[in-house]
Tab-separated table of C-alpha atoms in Angstrom:
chain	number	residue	atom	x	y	z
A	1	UNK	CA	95.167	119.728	94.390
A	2	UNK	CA	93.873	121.373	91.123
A	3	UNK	CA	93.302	119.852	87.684
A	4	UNK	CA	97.052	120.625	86.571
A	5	UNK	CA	97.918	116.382	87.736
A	6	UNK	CA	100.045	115.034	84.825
A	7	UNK	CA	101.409	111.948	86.669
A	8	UNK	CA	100.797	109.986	89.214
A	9	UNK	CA	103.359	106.923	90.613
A	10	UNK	CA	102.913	104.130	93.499
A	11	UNK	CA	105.698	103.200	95.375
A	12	UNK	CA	106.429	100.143	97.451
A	13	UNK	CA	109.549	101.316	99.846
A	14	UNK	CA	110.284	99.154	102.790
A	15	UNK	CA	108.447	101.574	105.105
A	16	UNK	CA	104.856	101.743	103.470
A	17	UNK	CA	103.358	101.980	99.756
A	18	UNK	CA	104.001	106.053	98.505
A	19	UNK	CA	101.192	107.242	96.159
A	20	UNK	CA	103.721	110.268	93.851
A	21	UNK	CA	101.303	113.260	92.184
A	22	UNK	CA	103.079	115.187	90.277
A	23	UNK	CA	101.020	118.750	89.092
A	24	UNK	CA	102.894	120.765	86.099
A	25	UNK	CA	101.034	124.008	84.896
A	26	UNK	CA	102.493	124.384	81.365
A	27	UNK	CA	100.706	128.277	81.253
A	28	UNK	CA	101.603	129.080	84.640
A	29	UNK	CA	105.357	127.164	85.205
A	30	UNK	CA	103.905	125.784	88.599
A	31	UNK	CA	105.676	122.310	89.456
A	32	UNK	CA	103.905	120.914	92.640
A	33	UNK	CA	104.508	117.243	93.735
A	34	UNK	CA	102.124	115.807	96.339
A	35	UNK	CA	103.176	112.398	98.264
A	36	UNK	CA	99.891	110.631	99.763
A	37	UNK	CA	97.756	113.760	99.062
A	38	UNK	CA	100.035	116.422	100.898
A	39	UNK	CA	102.069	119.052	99.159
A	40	UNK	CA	105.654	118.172	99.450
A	41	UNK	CA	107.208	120.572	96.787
A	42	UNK	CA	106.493	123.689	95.261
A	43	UNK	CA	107.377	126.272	92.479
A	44	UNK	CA	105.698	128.986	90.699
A	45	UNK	CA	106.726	130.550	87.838
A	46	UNK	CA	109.195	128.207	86.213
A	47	UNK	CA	109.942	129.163	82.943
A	48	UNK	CA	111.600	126.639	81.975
A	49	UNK	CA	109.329	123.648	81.407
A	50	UNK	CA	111.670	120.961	80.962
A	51	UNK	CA	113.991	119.808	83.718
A	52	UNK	CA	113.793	117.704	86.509
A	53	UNK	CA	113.184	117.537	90.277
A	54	UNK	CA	114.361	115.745	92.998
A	55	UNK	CA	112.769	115.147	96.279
A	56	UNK	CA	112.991	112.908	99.544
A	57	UNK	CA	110.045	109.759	99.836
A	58	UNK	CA	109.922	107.845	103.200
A	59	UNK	CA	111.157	108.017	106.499
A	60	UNK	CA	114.742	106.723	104.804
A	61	UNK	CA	114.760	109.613	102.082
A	62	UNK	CA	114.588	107.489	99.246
A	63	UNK	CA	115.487	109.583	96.056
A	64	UNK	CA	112.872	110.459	93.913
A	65	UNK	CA	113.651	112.513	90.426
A	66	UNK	CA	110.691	113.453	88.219
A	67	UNK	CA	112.020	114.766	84.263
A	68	UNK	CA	109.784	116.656	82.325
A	69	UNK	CA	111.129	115.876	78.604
A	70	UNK	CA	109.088	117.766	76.050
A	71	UNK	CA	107.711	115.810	73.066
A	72	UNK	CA	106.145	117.567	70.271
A	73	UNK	CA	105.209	121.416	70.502
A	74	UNK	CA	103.195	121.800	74.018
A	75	UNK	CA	103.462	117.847	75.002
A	76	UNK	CA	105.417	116.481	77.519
A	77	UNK	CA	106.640	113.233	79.069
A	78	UNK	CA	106.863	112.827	82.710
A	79	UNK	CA	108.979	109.679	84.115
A	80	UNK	CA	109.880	109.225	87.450
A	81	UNK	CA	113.494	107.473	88.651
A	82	UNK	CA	113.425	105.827	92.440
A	83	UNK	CA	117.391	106.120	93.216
A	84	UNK	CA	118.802	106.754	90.050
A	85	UNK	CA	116.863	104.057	88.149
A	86	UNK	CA	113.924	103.913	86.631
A	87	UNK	CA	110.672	103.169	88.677
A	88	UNK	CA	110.335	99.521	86.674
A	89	UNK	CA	113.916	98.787	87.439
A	90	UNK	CA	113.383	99.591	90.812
A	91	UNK	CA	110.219	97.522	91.443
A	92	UNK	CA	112.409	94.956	89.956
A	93	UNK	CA	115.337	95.412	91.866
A	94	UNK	CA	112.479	95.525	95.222
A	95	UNK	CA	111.339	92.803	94.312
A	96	UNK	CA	114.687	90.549	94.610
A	97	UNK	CA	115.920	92.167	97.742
A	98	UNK	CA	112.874	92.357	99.906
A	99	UNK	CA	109.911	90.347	100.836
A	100	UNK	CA	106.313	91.591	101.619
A	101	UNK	CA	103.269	90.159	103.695
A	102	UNK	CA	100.125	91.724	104.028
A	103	UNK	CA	97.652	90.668	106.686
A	104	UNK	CA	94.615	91.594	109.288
A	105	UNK	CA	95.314	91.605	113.064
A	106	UNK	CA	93.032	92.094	115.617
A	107	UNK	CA	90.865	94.197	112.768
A	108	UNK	CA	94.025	95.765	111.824
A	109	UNK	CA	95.720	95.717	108.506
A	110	UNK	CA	99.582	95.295	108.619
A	111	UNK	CA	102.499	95.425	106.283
A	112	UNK	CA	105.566	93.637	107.195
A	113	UNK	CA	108.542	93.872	105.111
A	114	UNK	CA	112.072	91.851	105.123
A	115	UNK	CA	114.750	93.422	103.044
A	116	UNK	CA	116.926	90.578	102.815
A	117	UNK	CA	119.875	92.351	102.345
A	118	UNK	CA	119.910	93.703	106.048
A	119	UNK	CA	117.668	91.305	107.410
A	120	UNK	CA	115.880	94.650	108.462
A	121	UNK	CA	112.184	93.896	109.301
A	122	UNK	CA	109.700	96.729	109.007
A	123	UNK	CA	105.727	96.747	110.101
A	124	UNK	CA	103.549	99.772	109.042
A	125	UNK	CA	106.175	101.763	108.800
A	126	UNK	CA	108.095	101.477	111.454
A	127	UNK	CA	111.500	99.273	111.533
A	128	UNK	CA	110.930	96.406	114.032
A	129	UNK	CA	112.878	95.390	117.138
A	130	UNK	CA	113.997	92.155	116.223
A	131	UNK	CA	115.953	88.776	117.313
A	132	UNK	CA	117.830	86.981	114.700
A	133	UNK	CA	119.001	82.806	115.690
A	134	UNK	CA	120.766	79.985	113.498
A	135	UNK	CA	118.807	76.926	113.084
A	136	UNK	CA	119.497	73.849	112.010
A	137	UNK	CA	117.410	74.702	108.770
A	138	UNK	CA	118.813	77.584	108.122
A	139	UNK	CA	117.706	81.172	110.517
A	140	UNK	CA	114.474	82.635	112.115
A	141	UNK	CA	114.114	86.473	112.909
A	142	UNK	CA	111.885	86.691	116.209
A	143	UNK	CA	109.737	90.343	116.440
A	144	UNK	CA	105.887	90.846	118.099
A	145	UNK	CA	103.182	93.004	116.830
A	146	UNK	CA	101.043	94.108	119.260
A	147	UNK	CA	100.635	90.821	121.724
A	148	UNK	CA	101.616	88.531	118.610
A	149	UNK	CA	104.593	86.312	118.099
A	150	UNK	CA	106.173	86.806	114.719
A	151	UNK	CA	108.785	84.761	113.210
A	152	UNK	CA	110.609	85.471	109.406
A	153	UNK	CA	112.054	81.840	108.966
A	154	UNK	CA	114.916	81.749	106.015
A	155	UNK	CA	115.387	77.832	104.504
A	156	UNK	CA	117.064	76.569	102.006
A	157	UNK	CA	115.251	76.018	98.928
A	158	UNK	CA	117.170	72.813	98.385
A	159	UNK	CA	117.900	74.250	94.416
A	160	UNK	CA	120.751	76.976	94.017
A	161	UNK	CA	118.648	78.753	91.464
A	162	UNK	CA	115.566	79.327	93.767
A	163	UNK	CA	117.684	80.581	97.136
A	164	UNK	CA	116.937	81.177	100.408
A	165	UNK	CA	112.807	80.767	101.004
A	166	UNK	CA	111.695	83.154	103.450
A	167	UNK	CA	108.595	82.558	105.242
A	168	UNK	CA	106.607	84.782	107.830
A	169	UNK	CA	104.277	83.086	110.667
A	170	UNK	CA	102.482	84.718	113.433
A	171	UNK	CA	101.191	83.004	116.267
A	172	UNK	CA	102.760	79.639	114.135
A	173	UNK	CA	100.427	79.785	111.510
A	174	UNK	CA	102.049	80.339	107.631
A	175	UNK	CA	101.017	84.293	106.055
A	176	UNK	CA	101.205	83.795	101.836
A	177	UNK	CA	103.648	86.640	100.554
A	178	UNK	CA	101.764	89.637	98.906
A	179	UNK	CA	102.479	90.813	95.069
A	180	UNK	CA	103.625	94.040	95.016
């Protein structure tokens, strides 16, 4: 990566946390975008300054668009839309329809994710194996990682405005969601 770097994006998708570089050599017309520190896109000699460009983040392909808008004279403004909205909305949006736990295994740092919507779990990664069952409380989503017994337990909040509360324990014990 050179100095060129006019942006730079994080981005919680269900299957891990995207750090988005985005390099624009106004001299040179070079658009390079970098996801985690490797080189995902390239072009040289663009005249055109202004535009946009769209690429693929994740193992879903989540669509990414970066516009380059010029401001006054030689200034630009660089925005970046996660599936045709705009990376707030987005987080938002995230926010609502999934749920996030960070923790420590074994020495090992894990991110599980629920999106709610599917009831698709994902660790690190990698989309989980799991076992949904109705309860008398509402439902619990069985998975293991490694040798431990995880369980995504979905309750009723008891108030219409708060929902569904969805909980994750591992080996029984509670894990507090993370902020995203």
């Amino acid at each position: 990566m050179s100095g060129d770097i006019v942006g730079a994006w994080d981005v919680s998708l269900s299957d891990g946390v995207y750090r988005i570089e985005f390099e624009h050599g106004t001299t040179t017309g070079k658009r390079v975008i970098y996801i985690n520190g490797k080189e995902m896109l390239r072009r040289d000699w663009m005249f055109k300054l202004v535009g946009k460009e769209t690429f693929p983040v994740g193992s879903t392909d989540t669509k990414a668009t970066i516009s380059i808008e010029a401001i006054t004279g030689f200034s630009y403004e660089y925005t970046l839309e996660i599936n045709g909205k705009s990376l707030q909305t987005f987080l938002d949006n995230r926010s609502k329809m999934s749920k996030t736990w960070v923790l420590k295994l074994d020495g090992a740092d894990y991110r599980i994710v629920l999106e709610k919507d599917s009831m698709d779990v994902w660790c690190n990664g990698q989309k989980m194996e799991t076992m949904g069952e109705f309860t008398e409380n509402g439902s619990e989503t069985h998975f293991a990682v490694e040798n431990h017994e995880c369980c995504i337990k979905a309750t009723s909040s008891g108030r219409k405005r708060n929902g569904i509360v969805h909980s994750l324990l591992v080996d029984g014990i509670r894990i507090e969601e993370a902020i995203e």
